Short mmCIF file of C-alpha atoms in Angstrom, two decimals:
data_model
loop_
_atom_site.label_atom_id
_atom_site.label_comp_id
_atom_site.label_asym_id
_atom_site.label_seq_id
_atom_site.Cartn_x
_atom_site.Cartn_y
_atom_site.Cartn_z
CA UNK C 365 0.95 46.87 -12.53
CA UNK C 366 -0.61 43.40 -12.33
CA UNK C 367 1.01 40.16 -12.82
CA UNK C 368 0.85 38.39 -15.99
CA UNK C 369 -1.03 35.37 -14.37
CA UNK C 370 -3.84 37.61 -12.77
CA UNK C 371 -6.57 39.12 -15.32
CA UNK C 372 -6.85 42.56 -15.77
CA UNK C 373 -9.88 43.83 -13.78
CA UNK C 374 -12.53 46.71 -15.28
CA UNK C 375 -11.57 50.08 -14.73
CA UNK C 376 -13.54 51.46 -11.41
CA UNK C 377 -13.00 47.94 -9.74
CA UNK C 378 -12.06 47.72 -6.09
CA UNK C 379 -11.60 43.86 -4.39
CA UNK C 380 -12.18 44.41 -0.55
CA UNK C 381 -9.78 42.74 1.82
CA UNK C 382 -6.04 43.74 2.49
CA UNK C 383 -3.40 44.39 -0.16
CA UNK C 384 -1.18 41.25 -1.43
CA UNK C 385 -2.34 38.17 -3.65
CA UNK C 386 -5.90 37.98 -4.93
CA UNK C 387 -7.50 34.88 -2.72
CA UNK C 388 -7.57 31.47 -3.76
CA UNK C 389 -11.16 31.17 -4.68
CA UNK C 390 -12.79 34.23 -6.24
CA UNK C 391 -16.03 35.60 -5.05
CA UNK C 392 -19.56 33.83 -7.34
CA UNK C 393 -19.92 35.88 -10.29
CA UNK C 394 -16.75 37.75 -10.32
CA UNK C 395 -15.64 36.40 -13.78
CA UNK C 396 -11.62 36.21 -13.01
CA UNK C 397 -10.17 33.17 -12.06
CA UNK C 398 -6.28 32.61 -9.87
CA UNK C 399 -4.40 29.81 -10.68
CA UNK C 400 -2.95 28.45 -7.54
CA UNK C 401 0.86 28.23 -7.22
CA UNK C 402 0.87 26.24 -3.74
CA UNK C 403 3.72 23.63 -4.85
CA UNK C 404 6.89 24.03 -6.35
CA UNK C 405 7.97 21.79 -8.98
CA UNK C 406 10.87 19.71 -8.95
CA UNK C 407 11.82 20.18 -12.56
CA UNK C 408 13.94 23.25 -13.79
CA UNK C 409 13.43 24.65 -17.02
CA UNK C 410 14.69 22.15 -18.96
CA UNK C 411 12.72 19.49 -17.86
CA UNK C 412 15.87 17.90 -15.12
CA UNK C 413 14.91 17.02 -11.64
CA UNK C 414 16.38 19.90 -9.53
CA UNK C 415 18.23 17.49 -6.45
CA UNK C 416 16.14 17.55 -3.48
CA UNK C 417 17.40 17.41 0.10
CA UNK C 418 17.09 14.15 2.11
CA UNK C 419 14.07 13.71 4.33
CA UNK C 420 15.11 13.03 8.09
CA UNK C 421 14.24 9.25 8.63
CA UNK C 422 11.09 8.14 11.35
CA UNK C 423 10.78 5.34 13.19
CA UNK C 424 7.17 5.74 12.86
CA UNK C 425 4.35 6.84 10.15
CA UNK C 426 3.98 10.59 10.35
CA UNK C 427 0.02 10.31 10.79
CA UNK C 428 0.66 6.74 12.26
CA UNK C 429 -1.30 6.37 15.57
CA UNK C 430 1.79 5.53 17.46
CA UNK C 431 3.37 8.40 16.19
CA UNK C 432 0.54 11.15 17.15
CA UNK C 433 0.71 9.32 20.70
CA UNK C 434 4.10 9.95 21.11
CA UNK C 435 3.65 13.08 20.66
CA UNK C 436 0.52 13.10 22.63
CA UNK C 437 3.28 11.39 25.55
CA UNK C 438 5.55 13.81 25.03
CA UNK C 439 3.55 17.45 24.99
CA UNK C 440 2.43 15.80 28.19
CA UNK C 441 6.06 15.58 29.63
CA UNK C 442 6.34 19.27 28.18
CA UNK C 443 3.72 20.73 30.25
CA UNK C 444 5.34 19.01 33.04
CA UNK C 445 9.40 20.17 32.07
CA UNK C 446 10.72 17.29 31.24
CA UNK C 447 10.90 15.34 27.87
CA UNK C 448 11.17 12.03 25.81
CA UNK C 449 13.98 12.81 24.11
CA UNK C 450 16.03 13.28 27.16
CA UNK C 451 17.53 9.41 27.83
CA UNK C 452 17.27 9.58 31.38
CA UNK C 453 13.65 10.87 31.00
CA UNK C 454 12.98 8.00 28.78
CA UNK C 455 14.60 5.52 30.78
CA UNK C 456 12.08 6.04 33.87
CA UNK C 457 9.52 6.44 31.57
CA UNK C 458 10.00 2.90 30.22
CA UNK C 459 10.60 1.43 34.10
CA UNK C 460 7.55 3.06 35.41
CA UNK C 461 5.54 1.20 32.17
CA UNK C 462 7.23 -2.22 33.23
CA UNK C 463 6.49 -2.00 36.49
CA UNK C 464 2.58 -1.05 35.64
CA UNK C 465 3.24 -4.29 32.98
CA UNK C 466 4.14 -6.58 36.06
CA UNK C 467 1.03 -5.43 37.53
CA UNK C 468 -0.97 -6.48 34.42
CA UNK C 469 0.15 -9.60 34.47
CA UNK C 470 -0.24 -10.21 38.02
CA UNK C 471 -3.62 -9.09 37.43
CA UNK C 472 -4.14 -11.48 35.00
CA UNK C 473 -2.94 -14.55 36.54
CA UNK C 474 -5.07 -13.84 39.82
CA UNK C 475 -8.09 -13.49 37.34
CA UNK C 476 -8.64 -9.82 38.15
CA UNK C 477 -8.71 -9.21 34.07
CA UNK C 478 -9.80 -11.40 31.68
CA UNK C 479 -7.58 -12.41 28.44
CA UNK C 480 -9.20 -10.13 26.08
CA UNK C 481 -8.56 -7.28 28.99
CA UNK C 482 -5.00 -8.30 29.65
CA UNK C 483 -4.64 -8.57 25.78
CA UNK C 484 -5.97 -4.82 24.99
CA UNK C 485 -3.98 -3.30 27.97
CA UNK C 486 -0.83 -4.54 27.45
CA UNK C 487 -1.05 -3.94 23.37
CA UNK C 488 -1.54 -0.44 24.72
CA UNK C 489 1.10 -0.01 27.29
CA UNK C 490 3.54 -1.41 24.62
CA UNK C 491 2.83 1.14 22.40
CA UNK C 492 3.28 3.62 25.40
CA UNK C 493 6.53 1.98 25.46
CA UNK C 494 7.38 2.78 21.86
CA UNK C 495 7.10 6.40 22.25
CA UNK C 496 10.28 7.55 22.83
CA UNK C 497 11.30 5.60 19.89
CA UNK C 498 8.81 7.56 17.35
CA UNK C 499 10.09 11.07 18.70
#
């Protein structure tokens, strides 16, 4: 029997494809049309907000740049069996990035890298440095 929210089709008619839902956008010329049920609402019946459950807090944006580094930093330490989220991980992690920010700035006062270098690469290693924090 079909639902109530799909139109009944002409007798003899036979939509390719595998069993279930009709898709989301009907073939050109078909006639029928599917309204599209993708969210759920957050009123009940009698127009009340139903309660929704907390969202976990970030420390970053979820399409932030920091926080698709960090997890570009850590599927990195996952293909290498280790993590981020481990503290001892994250603690020589963080060393290793001071020691390469000592170099930096080494670099810089020996006028190996010029300010607008030294700027730009140590912008970037901070944010390297913020990763663990945006996991």
């Amino acid at each position: 029997m079909p639902s109530s929210v799909e139109p009944a089709r002409p007798a003899g008619h036979h939509t390719p494809g595998p069993p279930g839902p009709a898709p989301a956008t009907p073939p050109v010329g078909d006639g029928s049309r599917v309204i599209p049920f993708g969210r759920r609402t957050t009123r009940t019946s009698r127009g009340h907000r139903t309660p929704q459950p907390p969202q976990p807090e970030r420390t970053a944006a979820p399409d932030s740049p920091q926080q698709r580094l960090a997890l570009d930093v850590e599927a990195w330490f996952i293909a290498h069996q280790a993590t981020l989220t481990d503290e001892a991980a994250a603690h020589v992690y963080r060393t290793t990035l001071d020691f390469l920010q000592l170099m930096l700035t080494s670099s810089h006062a020996e006028e190996r890298l010029s300010p607008d270098e030294y700027q730009h690469l140590t912008g970037m290693m901070q944010v390297l440095r913020d990763a663990p924090d945006a996991l």
